Amino acid sequence: MSSGANQTYRKPTINDVASHAGVSKKTVSRVINGLPGLSVATKGRVEQAILGLGYVPNPQARALALGRNFAIVLLHDNPNAQTVQNFERGILDAIQQSELALMVRPVDRHSPRMLEDVAAFLQQQRPIGAIILPPISERDEIGALCRSMGMRFVRVGSAALDDGDHSVTSTDRIAVTEACRLLIAMGHQRIGFVRGPQGFRSAAERELGFHSAMDAAGLLVQPDYSVKGDYRFESGRSAGRLLLSLDPRPTAIFASNDEMAAGVMHAAFERNLQIPRDLSLVGFDDSPTATHVWPSLTTVRWPIRDMGVLAAEKLVGDFLPNRRFSGDLVHLPAELVERASIAPPPPGA
């Protein structure tokens, strides 16, 4: 065995880079941290030295130099864990080839100290920026807070919440209108609606889409046919029991997310109703739930994962080696996905 095989590998240091490039350690640090004031030639020599030596900058040292951690934070207070997880996946898709990390911070939107708690967290953790999910993204104060702190931010919602640089939205209202028009075109006139939580802009946008389709068709929405929910399965089952106890009962139901649609489906099975023979059912999200239930659920695909990608690209595009979307894109379309849970109403219904 050669003597070289016994030598211990030593990682190159910032001093090695400085010596190799013929510059000071401070100059190397300025190049690493992207600070201005260096000539193109000097910057090029340092970058070549880093590449040639295989030097990997210390993230803690970079964070200290920039006054920021190399992380972005996802702020949320959403009752649907699947929504948060899908959004996380989108962010991670965007940053996977970068040096950035993701922090996830639950927030209590009901707390009178919510803004103070968020400010304290941001000051302590010093992330590069924040991506904010609904419903807290729908509060203008959260954007004002980030601006006052000089913090990068993107607000995510079902309608435009901020300017194009700080907003990512979906077209919930349009997609729900399309879904309900399809039910009406099939012959349904008594269509029940399960609302989302009060105070959520997404819930309001989806309800507006439902009423838009019904109004355009000249169909009156009876108060009893619109029932509250909270985006959870149990609220869907409770709403389904109420709607299916009406006389006459709806021949179709639109639920404002897939979890509640699954709850409505259970309520229908409790009454020995078959879907879609006796009841057509449509959800929203196109979550895994939509294909795990039987029959598979017709639903509106909410582009939540792509929204996560776009939000990350808007927030930290200058840190990302590759981008999927153009910088001026704001709206991502929600779209109807037809499956086995809808059919024309029963004869005579």
Coordinates of C-alpha atoms in Angstrom, one line a residue:
M1 CA 0.0 0.0 0.0
S2 CA 1.4 3.4 -0.9
S3 CA 2.2 5.9 1.8
G4 CA -0.2 8.4 0.1
A5 CA -3.1 6.0 1.0
N6 CA -2.5 6.8 4.7
Q7 CA -2.6 10.5 4.3
T8 CA -5.7 12.2 5.9
Y9 CA -7.7 14.3 3.6
R10 CA -7.9 18.0 4.8
K11 CA -10.9 20.1 3.6
P12 CA -9.8 23.3 2.0
T13 CA -10.3 26.4 4.0
I14 CA -11.1 30.0 3.2
N15 CA -7.4 30.8 3.9
D16 CA -6.5 28.3 1.2
V17 CA -8.8 30.0 -1.3
A18 CA -7.4 33.4 -0.4
S19 CA -3.8 32.2 -0.9
H20 CA -4.6 30.4 -4.2
A21 CA -6.3 33.5 -5.6
G22 CA -3.8 36.0 -4.2
V23 CA -6.4 38.0 -2.3
S24 CA -7.3 38.6 1.3
K25 CA -9.7 36.4 3.3
K26 CA -12.1 39.3 3.5
T27 CA -12.2 39.5 -0.3
V28 CA -13.0 35.8 -0.5
S29 CA -15.8 36.3 2.0
R30 CA -17.2 39.2 -0.1
V31 CA -17.3 37.0 -3.2
I32 CA -19.0 34.1 -1.3
N33 CA -21.6 36.4 0.1
G34 CA -22.3 38.2 -3.2
L35 CA -21.3 41.6 -1.8
P36 CA -20.6 44.4 -4.3
G37 CA -17.4 46.5 -4.8
L38 CA -15.1 43.9 -6.4
S39 CA -13.7 43.9 -9.9
V40 CA -14.8 41.3 -12.4
A41 CA -11.2 40.0 -12.5
T42 CA -10.8 39.6 -8.8
K43 CA -14.2 37.9 -8.5
G44 CA -13.2 35.5 -11.3
R45 CA -10.0 34.6 -9.6
V46 CA -11.7 33.8 -6.4
E47 CA -14.5 31.8 -8.0
Q48 CA -11.9 29.8 -10.0
A49 CA -10.0 29.1 -6.7
I50 CA -13.1 27.9 -5.0
L51 CA -14.0 25.6 -7.9
G52 CA -10.4 24.3 -8.3
L53 CA -10.0 23.5 -4.6
G54 CA -13.5 22.2 -4.1
Y55 CA -14.1 24.6 -1.2
V56 CA -17.5 24.5 0.4
P57 CA -18.4 27.7 2.3
N58 CA -19.5 27.4 6.0
P59 CA -23.2 28.2 6.1
Q60 CA -23.0 29.4 9.7
A61 CA -20.3 31.8 8.8
R62 CA -22.2 33.1 5.8
A63 CA -25.3 33.6 7.9
L64 CA -23.3 35.6 10.4
A65 CA -21.8 37.7 7.6
L66 CA -25.1 38.5 6.0
G67 CA -27.2 38.8 9.1
R68 CA -29.5 36.1 7.7
N69 CA -29.9 32.3 7.9
F70 CA -29.9 30.4 4.6
A71 CA -33.5 29.4 5.2
I72 CA -37.0 30.4 4.2
V73 CA -40.0 30.1 6.5
L74 CA -43.5 28.8 5.7
L75 CA -46.0 30.5 8.0
H76 CA -49.4 28.8 8.2
D77 CA -52.5 28.2 10.3
N78 CA -54.4 25.8 8.0
P79 CA -56.7 23.0 9.3
N80 CA -55.9 20.8 6.4
A81 CA -52.5 19.1 6.9
Q82 CA -52.5 17.8 3.4
T83 CA -52.6 21.3 2.0
V84 CA -49.6 22.3 4.1
Q85 CA -47.7 19.2 3.1
N86 CA -48.3 19.7 -0.6
F87 CA -47.2 23.3 -0.4
E88 CA -44.1 22.2 1.4
R89 CA -43.3 19.8 -1.4
G90 CA -43.6 22.6 -3.9
I91 CA -41.2 24.8 -2.0
L92 CA -38.7 21.9 -1.6
D93 CA -39.0 21.2 -5.3
A94 CA -37.9 24.7 -6.0
I95 CA -35.0 24.9 -3.6
Q96 CA -33.6 21.3 -3.8
Q97 CA -30.6 22.3 -5.9
S98 CA -29.8 25.4 -3.8
E99 CA -28.2 25.8 -0.4
L100 CA -31.4 26.9 1.1
A101 CA -33.4 25.2 3.8
L102 CA -37.1 25.3 4.8
M103 CA -38.5 26.1 8.2
V104 CA -42.2 25.5 8.9
R105 CA -43.9 27.7 11.6
P106 CA -47.5 27.2 12.7
V107 CA -49.2 30.4 13.7
D108 CA -52.3 31.0 15.8
R109 CA -54.5 33.3 13.7
H110 CA -56.9 33.7 16.7
S111 CA -54.2 35.0 19.0
P112 CA -54.3 38.8 19.7
R113 CA -50.5 38.6 19.7
M114 CA -50.2 36.9 16.4
L115 CA -48.3 39.7 14.7
E116 CA -46.0 40.2 17.7
D117 CA -45.3 36.5 17.8
V118 CA -44.5 36.4 14.1
A119 CA -42.2 39.4 14.4
A120 CA -40.3 37.9 17.3
F121 CA -39.8 34.6 15.4
L122 CA -38.5 36.4 12.3
Q123 CA -36.2 38.5 14.4
Q124 CA -34.8 35.5 16.2
Q125 CA -34.5 33.1 13.3
R126 CA -33.5 35.7 10.7
P127 CA -34.7 33.8 7.6
I128 CA -34.1 35.2 4.1
G129 CA -37.8 35.5 3.7
A130 CA -41.3 34.2 4.5
I131 CA -44.0 32.5 2.4
I132 CA -47.4 32.9 4.0
L133 CA -50.4 30.6 3.5
P134 CA -54.0 31.5 3.9
P135 CA -55.9 32.4 5.9
I136 CA -53.1 34.5 7.7
S137 CA -51.8 35.6 4.2
E138 CA -55.2 37.3 3.8
R139 CA -54.4 39.9 6.5
D140 CA -52.8 43.0 5.1
E141 CA -51.0 43.5 8.4
I142 CA -48.8 40.5 7.8
G143 CA -47.5 42.1 4.6
A144 CA -47.0 45.5 6.3
L145 CA -45.0 43.7 9.1
C146 CA -42.7 42.0 6.6
R147 CA -42.2 45.3 4.7
S148 CA -41.4 47.2 7.9
M149 CA -38.8 44.5 8.8
G150 CA -37.2 44.6 5.4
M151 CA -38.2 40.9 5.1
R152 CA -38.8 39.3 1.7
F153 CA -42.3 37.8 1.6
V154 CA -44.9 36.2 -0.7
R155 CA -48.6 35.9 0.3
V156 CA -50.5 32.9 -1.2
G157 CA -54.2 33.0 -1.7
S158 CA -57.3 32.3 -3.8
A159 CA -57.4 35.9 -5.0
A160 CA -54.9 38.7 -5.5
L161 CA -53.6 39.8 -2.0
D162 CA -50.6 42.0 -2.9
D163 CA -48.6 43.3 -5.8
G164 CA -47.2 40.8 -8.3
D165 CA -43.8 40.4 -6.6
H166 CA -45.5 39.5 -3.3
S167 CA -48.5 37.4 -4.4
V168 CA -49.3 33.9 -5.8
T169 CA -52.9 33.1 -6.5
S170 CA -55.2 30.4 -7.9
T171 CA -58.4 30.8 -9.9
D172 CA -60.8 29.1 -7.4
R173 CA -63.9 31.0 -8.3
I174 CA -63.6 30.3 -12.0
A175 CA -62.9 26.6 -11.5
V176 CA -65.9 26.1 -9.2
T177 CA -68.2 27.9 -11.6
E178 CA -67.0 25.5 -14.3
A179 CA -67.7 22.5 -12.1
C180 CA -71.2 23.6 -11.2
R181 CA -72.0 24.4 -14.8
L182 CA -71.1 20.8 -15.6
L183 CA -73.6 19.6 -13.0
I184 CA -76.3 21.9 -14.3
A185 CA -75.6 20.8 -17.9
M186 CA -76.1 17.2 -16.8
G187 CA -79.6 18.2 -15.6
H188 CA -79.1 18.9 -11.9
Q189 CA -81.1 21.8 -10.5
R190 CA -81.1 21.0 -6.7
I191 CA -77.4 21.4 -5.9
G192 CA -76.2 21.5 -2.3
F193 CA -73.1 23.4 -1.3
V194 CA -70.8 22.7 1.7
R195 CA -68.9 25.9 2.6
G196 CA -65.4 26.3 3.9
P197 CA -64.5 28.0 7.2
Q198 CA -65.8 31.5 7.8
G199 CA -63.0 34.0 7.3
F200 CA -61.1 32.1 4.7
R201 CA -60.8 33.9 1.4
S202 CA -60.6 30.5 -0.4
A203 CA -64.0 29.6 1.1
A204 CA -65.5 32.9 0.0
E205 CA -64.1 32.6 -3.6
R206 CA -65.4 29.0 -4.0
E207 CA -68.9 30.0 -2.7
L208 CA -68.9 32.9 -5.1
G209 CA -68.1 30.5 -7.9
F210 CA -71.1 28.3 -6.9
H211 CA -73.5 31.2 -6.8
S212 CA -72.2 32.5 -10.2
A213 CA -73.1 29.2 -11.9
M214 CA -76.5 29.0 -10.2
D215 CA -77.4 32.6 -11.0
A216 CA -76.3 32.3 -14.6
A217 CA -78.6 29.2 -15.0
G218 CA -81.5 31.0 -13.3
L219 CA -81.5 28.5 -10.4
L220 CA -82.4 29.8 -6.9
V221 CA -80.1 28.6 -4.0
Q222 CA -82.4 27.8 -1.1
P223 CA -80.8 28.7 2.3
D224 CA -81.0 25.1 3.5
Y225 CA -79.0 23.9 0.6
S226 CA -75.9 25.8 1.7
V227 CA -74.3 24.3 4.8
K228 CA -71.2 25.4 6.8
G229 CA -68.1 23.3 7.0
D230 CA -64.5 23.8 8.2
Y231 CA -62.4 21.8 5.6
R232 CA -62.3 18.7 7.9
F233 CA -63.9 15.3 7.2
E234 CA -66.3 15.4 10.2
S235 CA -67.7 18.7 9.1
G236 CA -68.4 17.2 5.7
R237 CA -70.2 14.2 7.2
S238 CA -72.3 16.5 9.3
A239 CA -73.1 18.8 6.4
G240 CA -73.9 15.7 4.3
R241 CA -76.4 14.4 6.9
L242 CA -78.1 17.8 7.0
L243 CA -78.4 18.1 3.2
L244 CA -79.5 14.5 2.6
S245 CA -82.2 14.8 5.2
L246 CA -83.9 17.6 3.2
D247 CA -87.1 16.9 1.3
P248 CA -86.5 17.1 -1.6
R249 CA -82.9 16.4 -1.1
P250 CA -80.2 17.6 -3.5
T251 CA -79.3 15.5 -6.5
A252 CA -75.8 16.8 -6.4
I253 CA -73.5 18.4 -3.8
F254 CA -70.4 20.5 -4.2
A255 CA -68.1 20.4 -1.2
S256 CA -65.4 23.1 -0.9
N257 CA -62.6 20.5 -0.4
D258 CA -62.0 16.8 -0.8
E259 CA -61.9 16.0 2.9
M260 CA -65.4 17.3 3.3
A261 CA -66.5 15.6 0.1
A262 CA -65.4 12.3 1.6
G263 CA -67.5 13.1 4.7
V264 CA -70.5 13.7 2.5
M265 CA -69.8 10.4 0.8
H266 CA -70.0 8.6 4.2
A267 CA -73.2 10.4 5.0
A268 CA -74.7 9.2 1.7
F269 CA -73.6 5.6 2.4
E270 CA -75.3 5.8 5.8
R271 CA -78.6 6.5 3.9
N272 CA -77.9 3.6 1.4
L273 CA -77.5 6.1 -1.4
Q274 CA -75.2 5.2 -4.2
I275 CA -72.8 7.7 -5.8
P276 CA -73.3 8.7 -8.6
R277 CA -76.6 6.9 -9.3
D278 CA -78.5 8.7 -6.4
L279 CA -76.2 11.6 -5.7
S280 CA -73.5 13.3 -7.7
L281 CA -70.6 14.7 -5.7
V282 CA -67.7 17.1 -6.5
G283 CA -64.9 18.2 -4.3
F284 CA -62.0 20.6 -4.4
D285 CA -58.2 20.1 -4.2
D286 CA -57.5 16.9 -6.1
S287 CA -55.8 15.6 -3.0
P288 CA -54.9 11.9 -2.6
T289 CA -58.3 11.5 -0.9
A290 CA -60.0 12.1 -4.3
T291 CA -58.6 8.8 -5.7
H292 CA -58.6 6.8 -2.4
V293 CA -62.4 6.9 -2.1
W294 CA -64.8 4.9 -4.2
P295 CA -66.1 5.9 -6.6
S296 CA -63.2 8.2 -7.4
L297 CA -64.1 11.8 -6.8
T298 CA -64.7 14.4 -9.5
T299 CA -62.8 17.5 -8.1
V300 CA -61.2 20.8 -8.9
R301 CA -57.4 20.4 -9.0
W302 CA -55.9 23.1 -6.8
P303 CA -52.4 23.7 -8.1
I304 CA -51.0 23.9 -4.6
R305 CA -47.7 22.2 -5.3
D306 CA -47.0 24.4 -8.3
M307 CA -48.0 27.4 -6.1
G308 CA -45.3 26.4 -3.7
V309 CA -42.8 26.3 -6.5
L310 CA -43.8 29.7 -7.8
A311 CA -43.9 31.3 -4.3
A312 CA -40.3 30.1 -3.7
E313 CA -39.1 31.3 -7.0
K314 CA -40.7 34.8 -6.4
L315 CA -39.1 34.9 -2.9
V316 CA -35.6 33.6 -3.5
G317 CA -35.2 33.3 -7.3
D318 CA -31.8 34.9 -7.1
F319 CA -30.6 31.9 -5.0
L320 CA -32.0 29.2 -7.3
P321 CA -30.0 27.8 -10.2
N322 CA -33.1 26.8 -12.2
R323 CA -36.6 28.4 -12.4
R324 CA -39.7 26.8 -13.8
F325 CA -41.9 29.9 -14.0
S326 CA -41.5 33.4 -15.4
G327 CA -41.0 36.1 -12.8
D328 CA -44.1 38.1 -13.7
L329 CA -46.5 35.1 -13.3
V330 CA -49.0 35.5 -10.5
H331 CA -52.1 33.3 -11.2
L332 CA -52.0 29.5 -11.5
P333 CA -55.3 28.0 -12.9
A334 CA -57.4 25.6 -10.9
E335 CA -59.0 23.1 -13.2
L336 CA -61.8 20.5 -13.1
V337 CA -60.9 16.8 -13.1
E338 CA -63.8 14.6 -14.0
R339 CA -63.9 11.1 -12.4
A340 CA -66.6 8.6 -11.5
S341 CA -68.7 10.6 -8.8
I342 CA -71.0 12.5 -11.2
A343 CA -73.8 11.5 -13.5
P344 CA -77.2 12.9 -14.6
P345 CA -79.8 13.0 -11.8
P346 CA -82.1 10.0 -11.3
P347 CA -85.2 10.0 -13.5
G348 CA -88.0 12.1 -12.0
A349 CA -85.7 13.7 -9.4

